[in-house]
XYZ file of C-alpha atoms in Angstrom:
653
model
C 187.418 220.272 -47.886
C 188.697 217.000 -46.973
C 191.511 217.584 -49.569
C 192.325 220.946 -47.793
C 192.718 218.886 -44.792
C 195.670 217.053 -46.950
C 197.277 219.870 -48.349
C 197.766 221.784 -44.715
C 198.930 218.068 -42.798
C 201.506 217.859 -46.168
C 202.104 221.843 -45.251
C 202.628 221.001 -41.400
C 204.790 218.176 -41.653
C 207.237 219.732 -43.675
C 206.979 222.649 -41.178
C 208.074 219.793 -38.868
C 210.816 218.364 -41.038
C 212.374 221.517 -41.286
C 212.253 221.890 -37.097
C 213.910 218.641 -36.695
C 217.111 219.569 -38.286
C 216.610 223.513 -37.049
C 216.769 221.044 -33.389
C 218.822 218.228 -34.037
C 221.640 221.028 -35.387
C 221.562 222.035 -31.712
C 222.009 219.016 -29.475
C 225.608 218.459 -28.828
C 227.196 215.739 -26.078
C 227.271 218.494 -23.642
C 223.768 220.337 -24.628
C 220.250 217.854 -24.416
C 218.250 220.741 -23.961
C 216.718 220.910 -27.228
C 215.972 217.125 -27.224
C 212.538 217.176 -25.974
C 211.889 219.124 -28.743
C 213.436 217.603 -31.743
C 211.591 214.330 -30.254
C 208.329 216.707 -30.587
C 208.586 217.482 -33.669
C 209.642 214.468 -34.971
C 206.420 212.606 -33.961
C 204.649 215.316 -35.152
C 206.102 215.082 -38.520
C 205.419 211.705 -38.380
C 201.672 212.160 -37.217
C 201.464 214.695 -39.898
C 202.402 212.958 -42.895
C 200.807 209.771 -42.286
C 197.446 211.376 -41.708
C 197.626 213.006 -45.494
C 198.355 209.257 -46.742
C 195.207 208.529 -44.345
C 193.446 210.897 -46.091
C 194.681 210.600 -49.677
C 192.686 206.876 -48.825
C 189.759 208.101 -47.749
C 189.297 210.329 -51.044
C 189.664 206.940 -53.099
C 187.891 204.763 -50.692
C 184.458 207.676 -50.828
C 185.109 207.690 -54.839
C 185.281 212.609 -54.146
C 185.842 213.217 -57.565
C 186.797 216.792 -57.029
C 190.403 215.489 -56.394
C 191.728 215.018 -60.228
C 193.945 211.766 -58.246
C 190.824 210.325 -57.105
C 189.489 211.119 -60.997
C 192.756 209.802 -62.343
C 192.875 206.444 -61.015
C 189.355 205.290 -59.194
C 185.805 204.394 -60.384
C 182.431 203.984 -58.721
C 182.525 200.228 -60.462
C 186.439 199.746 -58.997
C 186.471 197.271 -56.623
C 187.117 198.616 -52.491
C 190.152 196.468 -52.719
C 191.724 198.643 -55.621
C 190.600 201.951 -55.013
C 192.682 201.880 -51.453
C 195.983 200.535 -53.812
C 195.092 203.173 -55.813
C 196.776 205.143 -53.179
C 200.011 203.896 -54.580
C 199.228 203.184 -57.900
C 200.367 206.233 -59.790
C 203.270 208.910 -59.016
C 201.016 212.165 -56.450
C 200.605 208.925 -54.162
C 203.848 206.366 -53.810
C 205.284 209.323 -53.488
C 203.244 210.205 -50.525
C 203.519 206.945 -49.308
C 207.647 206.722 -49.983
C 207.572 210.172 -47.755
C 205.012 208.285 -44.784
C 207.171 205.346 -44.546
C 210.457 207.553 -44.761
C 208.998 209.584 -41.953
C 208.173 206.388 -39.966
C 211.845 204.982 -40.244
C 212.412 208.619 -38.291
C 210.383 207.939 -35.341
C 211.622 204.174 -35.161
C 215.359 205.549 -34.138
C 213.537 206.293 -31.027
C 214.400 202.374 -30.509
C 218.075 202.960 -31.417
C 219.446 202.973 -27.781
C 222.470 201.505 -28.328
C 224.243 204.384 -29.585
C 224.744 207.798 -27.237
C 222.078 210.229 -28.293
C 223.349 213.219 -29.338
C 225.097 211.153 -32.058
C 220.834 209.582 -32.971
C 219.486 213.052 -32.256
C 221.759 214.419 -35.254
C 220.763 211.308 -37.340
C 217.127 212.503 -36.689
C 218.663 215.816 -37.875
C 219.332 214.693 -40.819
C 216.691 212.353 -41.219
C 214.688 215.492 -41.207
C 216.572 216.684 -44.100
C 215.491 214.027 -45.989
C 212.065 214.407 -45.211
C 212.266 218.720 -45.601
C 213.494 217.115 -49.371
C 210.560 214.817 -49.836
C 207.890 217.553 -48.336
C 208.977 220.040 -51.205
C 208.641 218.279 -53.475
C 205.630 216.967 -53.316
C 203.998 220.056 -52.336
C 205.528 221.653 -55.342
C 205.252 219.300 -57.907
C 203.589 216.292 -56.676
C 200.460 216.982 -54.492
C 198.076 214.132 -54.695
C 195.156 216.626 -53.518
C 194.771 219.039 -56.460
C 191.231 220.003 -57.186
C 189.601 219.206 -61.026
C 188.076 222.467 -62.276
C 184.862 220.481 -63.345
C 184.251 217.464 -61.100
C 183.213 214.194 -63.787
C 180.697 212.098 -62.949
C 183.290 209.213 -62.677
C 186.302 208.335 -62.583
C 189.457 206.532 -64.615
C 189.569 204.050 -63.067
C 193.395 202.077 -61.918
C 195.530 201.419 -64.690
C 194.187 197.959 -65.518
C 198.045 196.122 -65.299
C 197.959 197.327 -61.630
C 194.682 195.295 -60.688
C 196.533 192.424 -59.039
C 195.851 191.079 -55.489
C 200.015 190.995 -55.033
C 199.614 195.553 -55.943
C 198.270 195.403 -52.093
C 202.303 195.199 -50.437
C 204.161 194.763 -53.737
C 204.625 198.364 -53.113
C 204.538 199.054 -50.095
C 207.156 196.297 -49.049
C 209.421 197.674 -51.873
C 209.378 200.916 -50.488
C 210.355 200.406 -46.656
C 213.895 198.142 -48.427
C 213.875 201.690 -50.484
C 213.673 204.173 -47.674
C 214.764 201.865 -44.818
C 218.730 202.479 -46.382
C 217.664 206.418 -45.429
C 218.572 205.571 -41.587
C 222.043 203.620 -42.295
C 222.585 206.582 -44.411
C 221.842 208.749 -41.553
C 223.261 207.848 -39.096
C 226.361 207.713 -41.554
C 226.418 211.309 -41.534
C 225.798 212.357 -37.846
C 228.224 210.605 -37.220
C 230.322 212.395 -40.206
C 229.061 215.166 -38.804
C 230.189 215.242 -35.156
C 232.986 213.787 -36.231
C 233.457 210.847 -34.042
C 232.817 207.121 -34.159
C 234.582 204.203 -33.057
C 234.446 200.318 -34.490
C 231.768 199.319 -31.894
C 228.860 202.111 -33.080
C 229.248 199.891 -36.495
C 227.564 197.127 -35.050
C 224.823 198.118 -33.828
C 223.950 200.090 -37.256
C 224.381 196.529 -38.855
C 220.721 195.450 -38.240
C 219.295 198.909 -39.616
C 221.302 197.361 -43.098
C 219.310 194.022 -42.733
C 216.118 194.991 -42.045
C 215.639 197.586 -45.289
C 217.838 194.736 -47.224
C 214.976 191.946 -45.994
C 212.156 194.346 -47.354
C 213.511 195.106 -50.638
C 214.782 191.370 -51.628
C 211.096 190.920 -50.780
C 209.658 193.165 -52.613
C 211.914 192.588 -55.302
C 210.627 189.091 -55.785
C 207.464 189.963 -55.121
C 208.374 192.111 -57.823
C 209.222 189.468 -60.434
C 206.370 186.859 -59.412
C 204.167 189.921 -60.286
C 205.532 190.343 -64.084
C 205.889 186.614 -64.437
C 201.945 185.522 -63.951
C 200.764 189.765 -64.564
C 202.024 190.384 -67.577
C 201.906 187.621 -69.584
C 205.371 186.716 -71.345
C 206.571 184.210 -68.926
C 209.857 185.055 -67.700
C 210.862 186.801 -64.380
C 213.230 189.546 -65.024
C 213.553 192.053 -68.117
C 216.027 194.046 -67.662
C 214.137 197.030 -67.598
C 215.785 199.669 -66.261
C 213.174 200.450 -63.584
C 213.535 196.932 -62.853
C 217.006 197.648 -62.667
C 216.396 201.021 -60.168
C 215.280 198.518 -57.030
C 218.747 196.108 -58.148
C 221.193 198.713 -57.876
C 220.648 199.489 -53.831
C 219.755 195.741 -53.202
C 223.356 195.151 -54.969
C 224.904 197.702 -52.705
C 223.247 197.333 -49.310
C 224.792 193.229 -50.423
C 227.998 194.285 -50.319
C 227.166 196.886 -47.114
C 226.136 193.799 -45.217
C 229.024 191.773 -45.733
C 231.823 194.435 -45.322
C 229.780 195.485 -41.652
C 230.894 192.239 -41.140
C 234.802 192.798 -41.842
C 234.077 195.900 -39.458
C 232.738 194.898 -36.787
C 234.693 191.831 -36.831
C 238.588 192.482 -38.000
C 237.775 196.818 -37.208
C 238.846 196.834 -41.589
C 237.000 197.737 -44.562
C 235.733 201.041 -41.921
C 235.814 203.908 -44.670
C 234.385 201.424 -47.685
C 232.072 200.530 -44.989
C 231.020 204.059 -44.432
C 230.881 204.562 -48.612
C 228.795 201.831 -49.211
C 225.994 203.145 -46.517
C 225.612 206.407 -48.829
C 225.561 204.274 -51.875
C 223.060 202.338 -51.020
C 220.717 205.205 -50.017
C 221.966 206.657 -52.807
C 220.977 204.471 -55.554
C 217.441 204.287 -53.653
C 217.443 207.658 -54.513
C 218.914 207.026 -57.996
C 216.081 204.631 -58.748
C 213.537 206.943 -57.500
C 214.434 209.432 -59.847
C 214.811 207.149 -63.196
C 210.868 206.109 -61.906
C 209.526 209.224 -61.529
C 211.680 211.238 -64.146
C 209.756 210.864 -67.200
C 213.215 209.825 -68.308
C 211.984 206.496 -69.205
C 209.274 204.598 -70.671
C 207.997 201.297 -68.501
C 205.221 199.323 -67.097
C 207.320 200.371 -63.662
C 207.087 203.800 -64.118
C 205.387 206.523 -63.747
C 204.139 208.733 -66.141
C 206.052 212.104 -65.061
C 206.707 215.747 -66.057
C 210.516 215.873 -66.440
C 210.831 218.853 -64.225
C 209.960 216.554 -61.359
C 213.135 214.511 -62.662
C 214.698 218.162 -62.259
C 214.344 218.705 -58.415
C 214.832 214.439 -57.804
C 217.956 215.442 -59.559
C 218.990 218.682 -57.677
C 217.987 216.229 -53.830
C 220.365 213.625 -55.181
C 223.265 216.296 -55.623
C 222.424 217.366 -51.945
C 221.902 214.030 -49.897
C 224.948 212.354 -51.324
C 226.701 215.518 -52.365
C 226.728 216.394 -48.609
C 227.357 213.312 -47.669
C 230.566 212.697 -49.455
C 231.503 216.456 -49.022
C 231.516 215.194 -44.748
C 233.014 211.895 -46.218
C 235.824 213.407 -47.727
C 236.629 216.252 -44.765
C 236.347 213.708 -41.968
C 237.922 210.451 -43.103
C 240.925 210.601 -42.958
C 243.393 209.641 -44.835
C 245.027 205.826 -44.278
C 244.444 202.370 -43.845
C 244.444 199.780 -40.483
C 247.475 198.670 -39.580
C 246.189 195.512 -39.777
C 246.471 193.057 -42.539
C 244.853 189.484 -43.500
C 245.580 186.297 -44.489
C 245.644 184.944 -47.839
C 242.683 181.864 -46.630
C 241.099 183.904 -43.949
C 236.940 184.797 -44.360
C 237.961 188.496 -45.006
C 239.796 188.092 -47.293
C 237.121 186.321 -49.155
C 234.698 189.052 -48.232
C 237.045 191.852 -49.860
C 237.091 189.474 -53.134
C 232.866 189.407 -52.558
C 232.930 193.119 -52.250
C 235.082 193.721 -55.383
C 232.692 191.289 -57.464
C 229.267 193.038 -55.993
C 230.869 196.365 -56.981
C 231.594 195.636 -60.228
C 227.997 193.890 -61.016
C 226.874 197.098 -59.633
C 228.791 199.348 -61.802
C 227.643 196.509 -64.848
C 224.371 197.561 -64.322
C 224.273 200.845 -63.482
C 226.329 201.358 -67.252
C 223.714 198.944 -69.310
C 221.091 201.048 -67.371
C 221.916 204.437 -68.136
C 224.091 204.314 -70.596
C 221.392 204.491 -73.021
C 219.994 207.119 -71.200
C 222.981 209.744 -71.258
C 223.528 208.352 -75.259
C 220.201 210.024 -75.846
C 220.782 213.263 -73.693
C 224.188 213.890 -75.908
C 221.974 214.141 -79.184
C 224.076 211.071 -79.886
C 220.903 208.844 -81.003
C 218.694 206.579 -79.504
C 220.599 202.865 -78.572
C 219.424 199.982 -76.096
C 221.090 197.265 -74.200
C 218.972 194.877 -72.953
C 218.858 191.598 -71.634
C 221.684 189.934 -74.011
C 224.323 192.071 -72.603
C 223.018 191.703 -68.721
C 222.433 187.974 -69.319
C 225.877 187.965 -70.274
C 228.009 190.528 -68.520
C 226.020 189.235 -64.966
C 226.667 185.530 -65.279
C 231.074 186.229 -65.932
C 231.028 188.294 -62.234
C 228.184 185.483 -60.699
C 230.203 182.858 -61.642
C 233.047 184.070 -59.162
C 230.955 185.138 -56.772
C 229.536 181.530 -56.569
C 233.516 179.717 -55.971
C 234.054 182.586 -53.742
C 231.064 181.862 -51.683
C 231.295 178.846 -51.493
C 235.163 178.935 -49.986
C 234.514 182.174 -47.968
C 232.060 180.411 -45.679
C 234.258 178.166 -44.445
C 236.878 179.509 -43.522
C 237.734 181.402 -40.215
C 238.136 184.962 -39.060
C 241.946 185.585 -39.113
C 242.605 182.467 -40.565
C 245.802 181.121 -42.872
C 248.328 182.145 -45.686
C 247.999 178.606 -46.661
C 244.323 175.957 -46.977
C 244.592 173.757 -43.519
C 244.902 170.279 -45.354
C 241.603 168.942 -43.808
C 239.724 171.718 -45.059
C 241.418 171.489 -48.280
C 240.332 167.500 -48.588
C 236.614 168.283 -47.008
C 236.100 171.075 -49.469
C 237.450 169.511 -52.384
C 234.893 166.765 -51.907
C 232.117 169.047 -52.051
C 233.838 170.372 -55.277
C 233.820 166.795 -56.484
C 230.242 166.262 -55.474
C 229.143 169.244 -57.106
C 231.216 168.344 -60.316
C 229.121 165.018 -60.540
C 225.906 166.351 -60.621
C 226.326 169.379 -62.632
C 227.212 166.280 -65.285
C 224.370 163.983 -64.029
C 221.880 166.757 -64.948
C 224.418 168.211 -67.988
C 224.241 164.199 -69.650
C 220.879 164.944 -71.411
C 221.002 167.976 -72.137
C 222.523 167.715 -76.017
C 222.506 171.628 -76.343
C 223.487 172.727 -72.874
C 226.920 175.623 -72.740
C 229.418 175.449 -70.579
C 228.420 178.431 -69.114
C 225.585 176.766 -68.203
C 227.141 174.125 -66.772
C 229.931 175.771 -64.358
C 227.009 177.933 -63.098
C 225.144 175.075 -62.261
C 228.374 173.548 -61.334
C 229.637 176.181 -58.753
C 225.686 176.934 -57.161
C 225.715 172.974 -56.067
C 229.241 174.046 -54.548
C 228.003 176.235 -52.533
C 224.672 173.908 -51.159
C 227.209 171.047 -50.478
C 229.621 173.590 -48.831
C 226.721 174.613 -46.703
C 225.718 171.678 -45.853
C 229.073 170.243 -44.928
C 229.171 172.980 -42.424
C 226.277 172.380 -41.413
C 226.774 168.701 -40.695
C 230.395 168.445 -39.629
C 228.958 171.180 -36.556
C 226.910 168.858 -35.352
C 228.865 165.728 -35.546
C 231.110 167.802 -33.623
C 228.634 168.840 -31.185
C 229.198 172.020 -31.119
C 226.266 174.736 -31.714
C 225.314 176.669 -34.601
C 225.218 180.589 -33.873
C 222.408 182.589 -35.308
C 224.700 184.525 -37.541
C 226.410 181.023 -38.543
C 222.472 179.894 -39.588
C 221.492 183.145 -41.007
C 224.548 183.256 -42.955
C 224.265 179.032 -44.387
C 220.484 179.808 -45.246
C 221.223 183.203 -47.241
C 223.591 181.312 -49.245
C 221.588 178.035 -49.707
C 219.338 180.688 -51.054
C 221.795 181.578 -53.792
C 222.282 178.433 -54.998
C 218.572 177.574 -55.432
C 218.237 181.182 -57.074
C 221.606 180.248 -59.709
C 220.311 176.675 -60.045
C 216.262 177.828 -60.722
C 217.776 180.807 -63.386
C 219.971 178.204 -65.254
C 217.691 175.150 -65.185
C 215.117 177.573 -66.234
C 216.657 179.128 -69.340
C 217.852 175.659 -70.618
C 215.090 173.753 -70.544
C 212.241 176.147 -70.947
C 210.299 175.472 -73.638
C 208.552 178.049 -76.193
C 205.685 177.896 -78.877
C 203.716 180.828 -79.705
C 201.191 179.326 -82.748
C 198.670 180.168 -84.131
C 195.243 177.600 -83.124
C 191.365 177.319 -83.041
C 188.787 175.635 -80.204
C 188.504 172.331 -81.434
C 192.628 172.042 -81.746
C 195.188 170.340 -79.800
C 199.618 171.547 -80.043
C 201.733 169.366 -78.076
C 204.984 171.011 -76.333
C 207.301 169.041 -75.081
C 206.003 165.931 -73.137
C 202.376 168.217 -73.162
C 199.943 168.398 -75.067
C 197.209 171.153 -75.097
C 193.609 170.790 -76.044
C 191.914 174.054 -77.477
C 188.842 173.601 -75.580
C 186.821 176.424 -75.853
C 186.000 180.289 -75.447
C 184.156 182.417 -73.525
C 182.242 185.140 -72.456
C 182.465 187.250 -68.857
C 181.851 190.442 -67.070
C 183.304 191.926 -64.265
C 182.231 195.168 -62.081
C 185.035 196.844 -64.201
C 185.802 194.909 -67.528
C 184.539 192.104 -69.867
C 186.677 189.386 -70.765
C 187.355 186.750 -72.806
C 188.260 183.361 -71.625
C 190.034 180.999 -73.242
C 189.878 177.113 -72.254
C 192.683 174.810 -72.334
C 192.593 170.787 -71.139
C 196.091 169.986 -70.626
C 197.632 166.315 -70.692
C 200.994 163.963 -70.065
C 201.315 160.788 -71.958
C 197.360 160.523 -72.488
C 196.512 161.128 -68.540
C 194.905 164.548 -67.424
C 196.858 166.706 -65.922
C 194.640 169.930 -65.779
C 192.807 172.651 -66.955
C 194.657 176.348 -68.268
C 191.890 179.379 -68.547
C 193.488 182.984 -70.203
C 192.207 185.673 -70.390
C 191.601 188.920 -71.983
C 190.775 191.445 -70.530
C 188.649 194.823 -71.165
C 188.571 197.964 -68.607
C 185.960 200.594 -70.091
C 186.841 202.944 -67.711
C 190.651 203.233 -69.835
C 189.963 202.215 -72.680
C 192.326 199.560 -72.853
C 192.868 195.566 -72.356
C 195.200 193.206 -70.661
C 196.279 189.708 -71.077
C 196.123 187.546 -67.968
C 198.328 183.868 -68.633
C 196.945 180.626 -67.237
C 199.322 178.872 -65.404
C 199.685 175.667 -63.540
C 202.398 175.605 -60.657
C 204.635 173.147 -59.367
C 208.052 172.685 -57.566
C 210.020 170.884 -60.971
C 208.199 173.476 -62.947
C 205.133 175.314 -64.819
C 202.613 175.124 -67.324
C 202.109 178.743 -68.349
C 199.089 179.055 -71.529
C 198.487 183.326 -72.864
C 196.159 183.889 -74.904
C 197.002 186.706 -77.643
C 195.213 188.866 -80.293
C 192.293 186.844 -82.797
C 193.631 186.169 -86.013
C 191.620 186.703 -89.007
C 191.356 183.148 -90.692
C 187.637 183.086 -93.356
C 188.039 179.639 -93.989
C 188.855 177.989 -90.304
C 186.205 180.660 -88.595
C 188.024 182.046 -84.862
C 191.840 181.289 -84.428
C 193.911 182.671 -81.727
C 197.743 183.474 -81.517
C 198.778 181.651 -78.201
C 201.673 181.353 -76.344
C 202.884 177.417 -75.066
C 205.209 177.827 -72.194
C 206.746 174.859 -70.173
C 209.098 176.540 -67.699
C 210.672 173.738 -65.266
C 212.038 175.190 -62.159
C 211.375 178.472 -62.513
C 209.774 178.666 -59.325
C 213.509 177.963 -57.640
C 214.169 181.471 -59.082
C 211.723 183.047 -55.766
C 212.714 179.978 -53.129
C 216.090 181.517 -53.477
C 215.527 184.846 -52.952
C 213.381 183.917 -50.305
C 215.213 181.829 -48.670
C 217.985 185.056 -48.899
C 215.962 186.951 -46.819
C 214.412 183.985 -44.351
C 218.798 184.556 -43.791
C 218.948 188.069 -43.479
C 216.190 188.030 -40.514
C 218.366 184.874 -38.563
C 221.132 186.765 -38.014
C 219.883 189.761 -36.874
C 217.930 187.615 -34.233
C 221.286 187.060 -33.190
C 221.479 188.131 -29.491
C 224.754 190.857 -30.181
C 222.038 192.908 -31.244
C 220.378 192.837 -28.223
C 221.546 194.981 -25.873
C 220.160 197.906 -25.289
C 222.446 199.914 -22.683
C 224.159 203.092 -24.737
C 227.792 203.031 -25.736
C 230.104 204.662 -23.591
C 233.628 203.523 -26.003
C 236.588 205.827 -26.416
C 235.679 208.288 -28.738
C 237.657 209.248 -31.690
C 237.072 213.317 -31.813
C 237.666 215.214 -35.138
C 238.276 212.385 -37.926
C 237.472 208.648 -37.672
C 239.026 205.632 -36.129
C 240.864 203.240 -38.346
C 239.960 200.558 -35.717
């Protein structure tokens, strides 16, 4: 009965999505009689979508094995914690979470008071189109409420890899970011639809870009951290196609944030900004296709019917194709009359955007090219970390240079760099070079590219620090947007330092070892103390305990596990990690090896990972910078904007 109620809720959610489109399309600047109906339809759509998701969670908690989704992803012995997280642990449930988040983002538009009401209404209509597409997709191909013909006594349990506390927050946070880009997408499409816009309007779009960007940044960071400690390989990013699926909209949104700043301050890049708003959500939908189509085999992807992929591609064509069609029809050909000087912030932000788009295209090429080759019947190829590491480094280096310079320049700027500023920046760069050389001297095998990455990251750090100190010395006050900018850029520098130093200084050894033996990696000795067995509610585990010393002084004890889950007849590995600000110690228990002469011999990987935590710290600082920036008082105005509108086209200013 409860499952049927869930299906009925999905049907009603689909109906009210369609009504959002119908009612929203009727509202004009002169005719608002359909506005109350639109708002009620939106509220009801949200209610029934969220209700369907709550029903799914209830079915999982109750272990209702009359529903196929519950059978496949839950178990009587599963902890309540993982029964709840199973609601987004597979394709059907995660899609329902996607729909719920999308509907809540639509509801949040009620708070958008700065734009004319009829523009907000058209934005809700566009959100209705998106909701209609994803609701139909859920109903027709991916309902989590499908019953089973025979009710089993127990279920298969959640995928063991996903049985981790981080899974409680990682997917929801990631989806808030992914789906949140639907709001700037819908706002831009609505503006194109009504054929009216102005420079001021784009100021109010900015928070709706930054907020999902913050969530996506945190979501990607959590995913990287989860893969680091849960998958047992010790890396923080594998360039898996599904990882890239979340990175591509993040890069597009990062470019959009910087382009919006230029449009808001100088009235430039308007058309480009509108296009980036479309691209950010387009790559979110593309990411959904990669995850849900079945074209990829990945620890992150859902094993799905390829017909679902065709449905998503059809939605992509309608959503993105329609938006680009409106863009082509409603955006006039031409450019803003005002230019910019070479040493101005807008010039460096233009370079920033060019480099970010180059980065985006390189990631997209490496991600999609193998799929295209296979689809065309040309064979199978693999594009792995070596490609991505090299091409991203060549783009990141000039990007770091641009950040360090751009954050110190003024709007409008000059054709020649002011002498005083040039001396200050030269000092910062000299300090960066000296510090980089001090770091590099003990490292005999450091590459020039790694050294440059360290120097350029330090340059960003010192440049931001100089700006903050100079502002304080001159008794000036930094606005929240400036504080946010510097915080985010410091985060970029810390991230780059973490990547460069972690990759350069990491020590990894995989060796056969027996209990009682000791292995030395760098300055650390790992003594294999014992192997023990233990049992939890839904798995059995083999634990290997290692005592770690540095210069003969005990530091810690690490425990790595091999877990076996009877419900799914699968095994996982849990690494033993001693986390630290300067370095991580990392032990992974592999398979037991046959050795009749020495008894139990295990394959064990020992790792020393210096500065790896700086990678995630840098990402969190970026997110914090975004949060500080949107708290700026400029974005708190609630009065609808009543400036002059440009009809039948878009203004360049």
